[in-house]
Each structure stands twice: as structure tokens, then as C-alpha cells.
Short mmCIF file of C-alpha atoms and ligand atoms in Angstrom, two decimals:
data_model
loop_
_atom_site.label_atom_id
_atom_site.label_comp_id
_atom_site.label_asym_id
_atom_site.label_seq_id
_atom_site.Cartn_x
_atom_site.Cartn_y
_atom_site.Cartn_z
CA UNK A 26 25.21 -12.91 6.16
CA UNK A 27 25.67 -12.60 2.45
CA UNK A 28 23.33 -13.49 -0.37
CA UNK A 29 25.52 -16.38 -1.50
CA UNK A 30 25.49 -18.25 1.81
CA UNK A 31 21.74 -17.82 2.01
CA UNK A 32 21.34 -19.09 -1.54
CA UNK A 33 23.37 -22.17 -0.67
CA UNK A 34 21.25 -22.90 2.39
CA UNK A 35 18.12 -22.61 0.27
CA UNK A 36 19.56 -25.06 -2.27
CA UNK A 37 20.50 -27.55 0.43
CA UNK A 38 17.00 -27.38 1.82
CA UNK A 39 14.82 -27.28 -1.29
CA UNK A 40 17.11 -28.75 -3.99
CA UNK A 41 16.82 -25.70 -6.23
CA UNK A 42 17.95 -22.12 -6.43
CA UNK A 43 15.83 -19.41 -4.79
CA UNK A 44 14.09 -17.07 -7.18
CA UNK A 45 14.27 -14.07 -4.86
CA UNK A 46 16.26 -12.79 -1.93
CA UNK A 47 14.82 -10.01 0.23
CA UNK A 48 16.23 -8.09 3.15
CA UNK A 49 14.66 -5.83 5.80
CA UNK A 50 16.77 -4.02 8.40
CA UNK A 51 16.52 -3.42 12.13
CA UNK A 52 16.69 0.19 13.28
CA UNK A 53 18.29 2.41 15.86
CA UNK A 54 16.32 5.43 16.96
CA UNK A 55 18.48 8.56 17.05
CA UNK A 56 15.97 10.67 18.95
CA UNK A 57 12.20 10.84 19.59
CA UNK A 58 11.54 8.12 22.15
CA UNK A 59 8.02 7.05 23.10
CA UNK A 60 6.72 9.90 20.96
CA UNK A 61 5.32 7.69 18.18
CA UNK A 62 2.19 6.61 20.06
CA UNK A 63 1.64 10.25 21.02
CA UNK A 64 1.28 11.21 17.33
CA UNK A 65 4.69 12.88 17.61
CA UNK A 66 8.03 12.96 15.80
CA UNK A 67 10.79 10.36 15.58
CA UNK A 68 14.20 10.16 13.90
CA UNK A 69 15.30 6.53 13.47
CA UNK A 70 17.73 5.10 10.94
CA UNK A 71 17.86 1.58 9.53
CA UNK A 72 21.02 -0.27 10.58
CA UNK A 73 23.32 -2.65 8.74
CA UNK A 74 21.84 -5.64 10.57
CA UNK A 75 18.85 -7.23 8.97
CA UNK A 76 16.53 -10.18 8.39
CA UNK A 77 17.09 -12.00 5.10
CA UNK A 78 14.71 -14.36 3.30
CA UNK A 79 15.56 -16.46 0.21
CA UNK A 80 12.44 -17.81 -1.46
CA UNK A 81 10.71 -19.29 -4.48
CA UNK A 82 6.99 -19.24 -5.23
CA UNK A 83 4.86 -22.38 -4.89
CA UNK A 84 1.84 -23.34 -6.99
CA UNK A 85 -0.36 -23.68 -3.94
CA UNK A 86 -1.17 -21.60 -0.87
CA UNK A 87 1.38 -23.21 1.44
CA UNK A 88 4.19 -21.40 3.20
CA UNK A 89 7.18 -23.58 4.07
CA UNK A 90 9.89 -21.71 5.85
CA UNK A 91 13.04 -22.70 7.69
CA UNK A 92 14.67 -20.48 10.28
CA UNK A 93 18.40 -21.10 9.87
CA UNK A 94 19.14 -19.39 13.18
CA UNK A 95 16.67 -21.41 15.25
CA UNK A 96 17.10 -24.54 13.11
CA UNK A 97 13.36 -25.12 12.96
CA UNK A 98 10.81 -25.41 10.16
CA UNK A 99 7.29 -24.06 9.95
CA UNK A 100 4.49 -24.93 7.54
CA UNK A 101 1.11 -23.25 7.23
CA UNK A 102 -1.59 -22.56 4.67
CA UNK A 103 -2.59 -19.06 3.63
CA UNK A 104 -6.25 -20.14 3.41
CA UNK A 105 -6.46 -21.39 6.97
CA UNK A 106 -4.40 -19.14 9.20
CA UNK A 107 -4.62 -19.95 12.88
CA UNK A 108 -2.77 -18.44 15.80
CA UNK A 109 -0.03 -20.45 17.44
CA UNK A 110 3.26 -19.68 19.11
CA UNK A 111 6.84 -18.75 18.28
CA UNK A 112 8.71 -16.88 15.55
CA UNK A 113 6.36 -17.94 12.75
CA UNK A 114 3.54 -15.82 14.24
CA UNK A 115 5.16 -12.67 12.82
CA UNK A 116 4.99 -14.24 9.38
CA UNK A 117 1.42 -15.49 9.77
CA UNK A 118 0.30 -12.15 11.21
CA UNK A 119 1.79 -10.30 8.25
CA UNK A 120 0.14 -12.71 5.78
CA UNK A 121 -3.17 -12.23 7.56
CA UNK A 122 -3.01 -8.41 7.37
CA UNK A 123 -1.96 -8.44 3.72
CA UNK A 124 -4.89 -10.71 2.86
CA UNK A 125 -7.32 -8.58 4.91
CA UNK A 126 -6.10 -5.57 2.94
CA UNK A 127 -7.07 -7.36 -0.28
CA UNK A 128 -3.70 -8.64 -1.49
CA UNK A 129 -3.81 -12.00 -3.30
CA UNK A 130 -0.90 -13.93 -1.87
CA UNK A 131 1.04 -16.84 -3.36
CA UNK A 132 2.62 -19.58 -1.27
CA UNK A 133 6.40 -19.93 -1.09
CA UNK A 134 9.32 -22.07 0.05
CA UNK A 135 11.86 -20.10 2.04
CA UNK A 136 14.83 -20.02 4.36
CA UNK A 137 15.45 -17.07 6.63
CA UNK A 138 18.27 -15.77 8.78
CA UNK A 139 19.13 -12.54 10.52
CA UNK A 140 21.68 -10.73 12.62
CA UNK A 141 19.51 -8.18 14.45
CA UNK A 142 19.89 -9.12 18.13
CA UNK A 143 16.54 -10.07 19.66
CA UNK A 144 14.92 -8.04 22.45
CA UNK A 145 17.73 -5.48 22.33
CA UNK A 146 15.61 -2.53 21.22
CA UNK A 147 16.81 -2.74 17.60
CA UNK A 148 13.47 -3.91 16.18
CA UNK A 149 14.22 -7.44 15.15
CA UNK A 150 10.48 -8.13 14.98
CA UNK A 151 9.80 -5.24 12.59
CA UNK A 152 12.63 -6.62 10.44
CA UNK A 153 10.90 -10.03 10.29
CA UNK A 154 7.55 -8.44 9.46
CA UNK A 155 8.88 -6.21 6.70
CA UNK A 156 11.08 -8.93 5.22
CA UNK A 157 7.94 -11.09 5.08
CA UNK A 158 5.97 -8.31 3.39
CA UNK A 159 8.82 -7.83 0.87
CA UNK A 160 8.87 -11.59 0.25
CA UNK A 161 5.13 -11.64 -0.46
CA UNK A 162 5.47 -8.59 -2.74
CA UNK A 163 8.15 -10.47 -4.71
CA UNK A 164 6.33 -13.79 -5.19
CA UNK A 165 2.83 -12.36 -5.52
CA UNK A 166 3.94 -9.52 -7.82
CA UNK A 167 2.49 -6.49 -6.10
CA UNK A 168 3.99 -3.01 -5.87
CA UNK A 169 5.90 -2.03 -2.74
CA UNK A 170 4.10 0.70 -0.83
CA UNK A 171 6.39 1.33 2.16
CA UNK A 172 3.90 3.27 4.29
CA UNK A 173 1.05 0.82 3.80
CA UNK A 174 3.35 -2.14 4.45
CA UNK A 175 4.52 -0.52 7.69
CA UNK A 176 0.93 0.07 8.78
CA UNK A 177 -0.04 -3.53 8.08
CA UNK A 178 3.06 -4.77 9.90
CA UNK A 179 2.17 -2.66 12.94
CA UNK A 180 -1.36 -4.08 12.84
CA UNK A 181 0.05 -7.62 12.67
CA UNK A 182 2.20 -6.91 15.69
CA UNK A 183 -0.67 -5.26 17.63
CA UNK A 184 -3.39 -7.72 16.78
CA UNK A 185 -1.82 -11.03 15.85
CA UNK A 186 1.29 -11.05 18.02
CA UNK A 187 -0.36 -8.93 20.74
CA UNK A 188 2.33 -6.29 21.26
CA UNK A 189 0.97 -2.75 21.52
CA UNK A 190 3.79 -0.95 19.67
CA UNK A 191 3.69 2.34 17.75
CA UNK A 192 4.54 2.83 14.06
CA UNK A 193 8.19 3.92 14.27
CA UNK A 194 9.99 0.58 13.94
CA UNK A 195 7.95 -0.65 11.00
CA UNK A 196 8.26 2.66 9.14
CA UNK A 197 12.01 2.68 9.65
CA UNK A 198 12.40 -0.87 8.37
CA UNK A 199 10.05 -0.23 5.42
CA UNK A 200 11.05 3.23 4.24
CA UNK A 201 14.59 4.08 5.38
CA UNK A 202 17.26 5.20 2.94
CA UNK A 203 20.95 4.33 2.93
CA UNK A 204 23.07 7.12 4.43
CA UNK A 205 20.11 8.97 5.95
CA UNK A 206 17.94 9.05 9.05
CA UNK A 207 14.16 9.01 8.63
CA UNK A 208 12.37 12.04 10.05
CA UNK A 209 8.81 10.82 10.53
CA UNK A 210 5.64 12.58 11.59
CA UNK A 211 3.76 9.75 13.30
CA UNK A 212 0.41 11.48 12.83
CA UNK A 213 0.44 12.11 9.08
CA UNK A 214 3.06 9.41 8.37
CA UNK A 215 4.75 11.95 6.14
CA UNK A 216 8.52 11.59 6.18
CA UNK A 217 11.73 13.20 4.99
CA UNK A 218 15.28 11.93 4.83
CA UNK A 219 17.67 13.75 7.11
CA UNK A 220 21.37 13.62 6.19
CA UNK A 221 23.72 12.12 8.75
CA UNK A 222 26.50 14.52 9.64
CA UNK A 223 29.86 13.82 8.05
CA UNK A 224 32.80 12.71 10.16
CA UNK A 225 30.48 11.20 12.74
CA UNK A 226 29.94 7.55 13.61
CA UNK A 227 26.75 6.22 15.11
CA UNK A 228 27.73 3.65 17.73
CA UNK A 229 25.37 1.08 19.23
CA UNK A 230 26.08 0.19 22.84
CA UNK A 231 24.29 -2.99 23.82
CA UNK A 232 24.18 -3.31 27.62
CA UNK A 233 23.45 -7.06 27.30
CA UNK A 234 20.55 -6.59 29.71
CA UNK A 235 17.17 -7.87 28.60
CA UNK A 236 14.33 -6.95 30.90
CA UNK A 237 11.08 -8.83 31.33
CA UNK A 238 7.82 -7.00 32.03
CA UNK A 239 8.59 -4.51 29.27
CA UNK A 240 5.10 -4.90 27.83
CA UNK A 241 3.25 -3.95 31.00
CA UNK A 242 5.54 -0.98 31.71
CA UNK A 243 5.17 0.13 28.07
CA UNK A 244 1.38 -0.07 28.23
CA UNK A 245 1.36 1.80 31.52
CA UNK A 246 3.36 4.65 29.92
CA UNK A 247 0.90 4.70 27.05
CA UNK A 248 -2.10 5.08 29.37
CA UNK A 249 -0.36 7.79 31.38
CA UNK A 250 0.25 9.72 28.16
CA UNK A 251 -3.39 9.29 27.16
CA UNK A 252 -4.48 10.52 30.56
CA UNK A 253 -2.28 13.59 30.15
CA UNK A 254 -3.71 14.29 26.68
CA UNK A 255 -7.24 14.18 28.15
CA UNK A 256 -6.18 16.56 30.90
CA UNK A 257 -4.82 19.02 28.34
CA UNK A 258 -8.00 18.56 26.28
CA UNK A 259 -6.16 17.46 23.12
CA UNK A 260 -6.21 14.40 20.88
CA UNK A 261 -2.61 13.49 21.66
CA UNK A 262 0.36 15.04 23.49
CA UNK A 263 1.74 16.01 20.10
CA UNK A 264 -0.75 18.89 20.27
CA UNK A 265 0.79 20.43 23.41
CA UNK A 266 3.67 22.88 22.95
CA UNK A 267 6.38 23.30 25.58
CA UNK A 268 5.08 26.80 26.42
CA UNK A 269 1.50 25.54 26.77
CA UNK A 270 2.72 22.68 28.95
CA UNK A 271 4.39 24.99 31.45
CA UNK A 272 1.55 27.52 31.40
CA UNK A 273 -1.17 25.02 32.14
CA UNK A 274 0.69 22.87 34.67
CA UNK A 275 1.52 26.04 36.61
CA UNK A 276 -2.11 27.08 36.78
CA UNK A 277 -3.75 23.74 37.52
CA UNK A 278 -2.66 20.65 39.39
CA UNK A 279 -1.80 17.56 37.39
CA UNK A 280 -0.83 14.29 39.07
CA UNK A 281 2.97 14.36 39.57
CA UNK A 282 3.73 11.13 37.69
CA UNK A 283 1.45 11.98 34.76
CA UNK A 284 3.04 15.43 34.63
CA UNK A 285 6.52 13.93 34.36
CA UNK A 286 5.46 11.54 31.59
CA UNK A 287 3.87 14.40 29.64
CA UNK A 288 6.89 16.66 30.15
CA UNK A 289 9.10 14.05 28.54
CA UNK A 290 6.88 13.71 25.48
CA UNK A 291 6.35 17.43 24.99
CA UNK A 292 10.05 18.32 25.32
CA UNK A 293 11.14 15.26 23.31
CA UNK A 294 9.02 16.30 20.33
CA UNK A 295 10.70 19.68 20.40
CA UNK A 296 14.13 18.01 20.59
CA UNK A 297 13.38 15.95 17.48
CA UNK A 298 12.41 19.04 15.50
CA UNK A 299 15.58 20.79 16.58
CA UNK A 300 17.67 17.69 15.85
CA UNK A 301 16.51 17.70 12.24
CA UNK A 302 17.44 21.37 11.90
CA UNK A 303 20.90 20.96 13.40
CA UNK A 304 21.56 17.85 11.32
CA UNK A 305 20.82 19.81 8.19
CA UNK A 306 23.15 22.54 9.42
CA UNK A 307 25.84 19.99 10.29
CA UNK A 308 25.89 21.09 13.93
CA UNK A 309 27.00 17.84 15.56
CA UNK A 310 27.80 19.43 18.88
CA UNK A 311 24.21 20.55 19.37
CA UNK A 312 22.90 17.21 18.12
CA UNK A 313 24.95 15.54 20.84
CA UNK A 314 23.49 17.85 23.48
CA UNK A 315 20.00 16.92 22.33
CA UNK A 316 20.91 13.22 22.65
CA UNK A 317 22.02 13.86 26.23
CA UNK A 318 18.90 15.84 27.12
CA UNK A 319 16.73 13.09 25.66
CA UNK A 320 18.38 10.42 27.80
CA UNK A 321 18.12 12.50 30.96
CA UNK A 322 14.43 13.06 30.30
CA UNK A 323 13.86 9.33 29.69
CA UNK A 324 15.74 8.57 32.91
CA UNK A 325 14.16 11.17 35.19
CA UNK A 326 10.73 11.93 33.73
CA UNK A 327 9.68 8.93 31.67
CA UNK A 328 11.57 6.49 33.92
CA UNK A 329 12.32 3.81 31.36
CA UNK A 330 16.07 3.40 31.80
CA UNK A 331 17.74 0.80 34.00
CA UNK A 332 21.06 1.03 35.87
CA UNK A 333 23.00 -0.57 33.05
CA UNK A 334 21.67 1.89 30.46
CA UNK A 335 22.59 4.80 32.74
CA UNK A 336 26.06 3.40 33.38
CA UNK A 337 26.60 2.79 29.66
CA UNK A 338 25.56 6.33 28.78
CA UNK A 339 27.91 7.72 31.45
CA UNK A 340 30.81 5.62 30.16
CA UNK A 341 30.13 6.92 26.64
CA UNK A 342 29.81 10.57 27.65
CA UNK A 343 33.13 10.45 29.51
CA UNK A 344 35.00 9.86 26.26
CA UNK A 345 36.28 13.03 24.66
CA UNK A 346 35.32 11.82 21.21
CA UNK A 347 31.64 11.49 22.21
CA UNK A 348 29.19 14.25 21.25
CA UNK A 349 26.28 12.70 23.12
CA UNK A 350 24.70 9.40 24.16
CA UNK A 351 21.24 8.12 25.07
CA UNK A 352 19.20 4.98 25.51
CA UNK A 353 17.33 3.91 22.37
CA UNK A 354 14.10 1.95 21.80
CA UNK A 355 11.54 1.14 24.47
CA UNK A 356 14.09 1.07 27.30
CA UNK A 357 14.22 -1.06 30.50
CA UNK A 358 17.34 -2.73 29.05
CA UNK A 359 18.79 -3.22 25.59
CA UNK A 360 20.83 -0.60 23.79
CA UNK A 361 22.09 2.95 23.97
CA UNK A 362 23.32 4.96 20.99
CA UNK A 363 26.20 7.43 20.83
CA UNK A 364 27.42 10.02 18.35
CA UNK A 365 31.18 9.84 18.07
CA UNK A 366 33.98 11.52 16.09
CA UNK A 367 34.59 9.18 13.19
CA UNK A 368 38.39 9.13 13.39
CA UNK A 369 38.23 8.06 17.05
CA UNK A 370 35.38 5.57 16.76
CA UNK A 371 37.50 2.46 17.25
CA UNK A 372 39.23 3.85 20.30
CA UNK A 373 35.81 4.87 21.66
CA UNK A 374 34.45 1.34 21.20
CA UNK A 375 37.36 -0.16 23.13
CA UNK A 376 37.35 2.41 25.92
CA UNK A 377 33.60 2.21 26.53
CA UNK A 378 33.56 -1.59 26.44
CA UNK A 379 36.30 -1.69 29.09
CA UNK A 380 34.76 1.01 31.30
CA UNK A 381 31.32 -0.61 31.16
CA UNK A 382 32.71 -4.05 32.04
CA UNK A 383 34.55 -2.57 34.97
CA UNK A 384 31.55 -0.70 36.37
CA UNK A 385 28.71 -3.09 35.67
CA UNK A 386 30.51 -6.43 35.70
CA UNK A 387 28.81 -7.26 32.39
CA UNK A 388 30.29 -7.65 28.90
CA UNK A 389 28.72 -5.32 26.38
CA UNK A 390 28.70 -5.42 22.60
CA UNK A 391 29.62 -2.07 21.18
CA UNK A 392 29.79 -1.48 17.44
CA UNK A 393 29.76 1.22 14.82
CA UNK A 394 26.72 1.01 12.57
CA UNK A 395 25.85 2.39 9.17
CA UNK A 396 22.55 3.83 7.96
CA UNK A 397 21.23 1.18 5.59
CA UNK A 398 18.42 0.88 3.05
CA UNK A 399 14.87 -0.05 4.08
CA UNK A 400 13.21 -3.33 3.02
CA UNK A 401 14.43 -4.27 -0.45
CA UNK A 402 14.65 -6.96 -3.07
CA UNK A 403 18.29 -8.05 -3.21
CA UNK A 404 17.90 -10.60 -6.01
C1 GLA B 517 9.32 0.32 20.86
C2 GLA B 517 8.04 0.43 20.05
C3 GLA B 517 8.03 1.72 19.22
C4 GLA B 517 8.31 2.93 20.10
C5 GLA B 517 9.56 2.69 20.96
C6 GLA B 517 9.80 3.80 21.94
O1 GLA B 517 10.41 0.20 20.01
O2 GLA B 517 7.93 -0.68 19.17
O3 GLA B 517 6.80 1.84 18.57
O4 GLA B 517 7.21 3.25 20.88
O5 GLA B 517 9.47 1.47 21.67
O6 GLA B 517 10.15 4.98 21.28
#
């Protein structure tokens, strides 16, 4: 999608030019999976697939918005928000949280479109939420505070939409920087930009599988992690070191499943910290090994992969140009991510697509992605 096409669609729909165009990206998580709701560390990057909104302010408190992708319109009033169903709930939820936080919002006319695949683990919903927040900031004239916007977006998703997610996706979409990954401490919400190694491509490997029941499995993992934190006597698993984990689980008996869940979180946090170090040092080989270890831990200990994700990761790792590969996002389906030698990226894409089709019988979409900018005003 480019700004011009979006502008034209706005004009066709509202008979005028849009005053603003905003964009908020989806994300791919490089490493640090399921650690965000354990107050831990994550390392996502925003991708070059995003949600775009073209809009102009209105004189009243109405929101009129057309989804170009779904070819449907929605109308609601900022003074009488009521829960309903469908895509517009992300927009209403965001409006509700902004108003609760004291922002005075103006109504707007808008068209929106996006190319973040839905339910693929690339955070299309965070992209909608942050694009909405950016749109409100533009028409209502308030300053963009990335961290606060991410927190309000997470609240909208938790409380209005009813999905119990952590803070990673919203922070990535709100605060990412072009060319960098975002190293985020999910407890303090402090972040740093970590440089992506040169001569390396980040490749997204979409298995084309979309699993139902993700919410209940996700919530179950969350409670198991909370149970483990209680057992260790800490606020969150972030507070348990790898050494402490092995010491205590050797001395006392912890339920086998809870132990495995905790082992993933504790070792994953350590992997993220090491990943940031090796990225700074340009050690791609080690970064790839950490990717592999992360996937194996998610497969064996956290148990959130499915057959297709495991097959995809195997197909990727078999290529000589691949430094490492792992599932990304919540799991149970969706995407994996691989680190690949840049000069062989195209060959890698073709080889993995063919191998995956042969072994799983399913067509995948595999593409190189670039680290893009977080939510921004384009026009
Ligand atoms: C989903 C959630 C995130 C995070 C990941 C797993 O994407 O929205 O908050 O928990 O799963 O790392």
C-alpha cells in the first residue's frame, strides 16, 4: 500500500483529501517468547507490513471509518461508546482507553487498510490499535508518548477486546526504530535499540496454519508461570536466575509441567540478554544458535509449537545459508523467523518454500522483511 492509493480511496469515499495519513507496523519477535507477561525481556522488531489510516478531523464526536480490506463501514460516537463485535472494537477500545486517560478526542472520517496477515503471530491487532492511537494524536493534537500509547493499547486489548496479551506487541508497534530491533525490559518498560547485524536477512516463514483455542492455551501458560513464580517465592519468573532455578528444583519437588514452563521462561530471559550482547558484537553465528535453542525450548518445555512450525523450522535449518530459526509470537500456528545470509536470501526463500510444501503438503508464504519504524505520521 502506498500513501497515494490510500489518499485516492479517501477522496472517493469522502469527496475531499485526507488531512493526515498514519501508519503503525506489525512486528516479528526475534527472541524472548512468552517472557513479556513474566516481567522479562523481549527483542522484537517492527516489520515492513503495517496498518494505514487516512483521515480528516470532524467537528463533532463521530468516528466514521471504512475498512478497505473488509469493504465495510463503521460509525460510532466518542461520547457513547458501547461494546459490539468485529474489527471496529479495536478502534473503540483504543478510543475508550485514551478518554479514560484524560485525552480529549476529536471525531474523524477515515479509511484504513493493512497488509499484516491476521492471526499469523505478526501482531496485526497491535498495528490497528497503535495506528488508531496515532490517528487520534494527529486529529486531536496531542503529543506522541510511545510507552503510554502502548500501555493504553494493551489495556484496550485486555479489557475491551478481551484478549489477555502482554505488552510486547504494542511496544514494538509504538516505539520501534527503522533498522533496529527493540530490546525491551517488560517490567520497567525501559528499552534500547539493538542494531541488526549486517549481511543478514530476517526471513518470515508463515506456515499458513491458524490454530483455534490459542486464547485458552495462552491463558493456561500464563497461570502455570504464575504458579511457578509463587513456588519460587518471587513476584514474577523474571526474578529467578538459571542457577537459582536448577538449585531449587533439585532440592524440592515442583510439578513436572510447571517446572518445564518455568525452565523455558528462565532460560529464555537469559537467551535474550545474550542475544543483545552478540548482536552488538556482530556475532551472527551465536545469535542463530540462540534462535535454535529458543525454538527447542518452546517446542519441548513450553509446548506451544505445532507440527507445521516444527517442520518449517527444520526446513529452514537444513539450508546452509541459515544461522538459526524459531517459531515467533504466541505459537500454536502462524509464523517462524529465520536469520539468513543476505546474499543467499532469495535462494533460501525458494528452497524452504519447496521443502515445506513437500513435507507438510501446505503452501507457505516466505519473505524477507525489513526492520521498520514504529507508529508514525506519514502525512
Ligand atoms: C502474543 C502476545 C504477546 C506475547 C507473545 C508471546 O503475541 O500478544 O504479548 O506474550 O504472544 O511471546
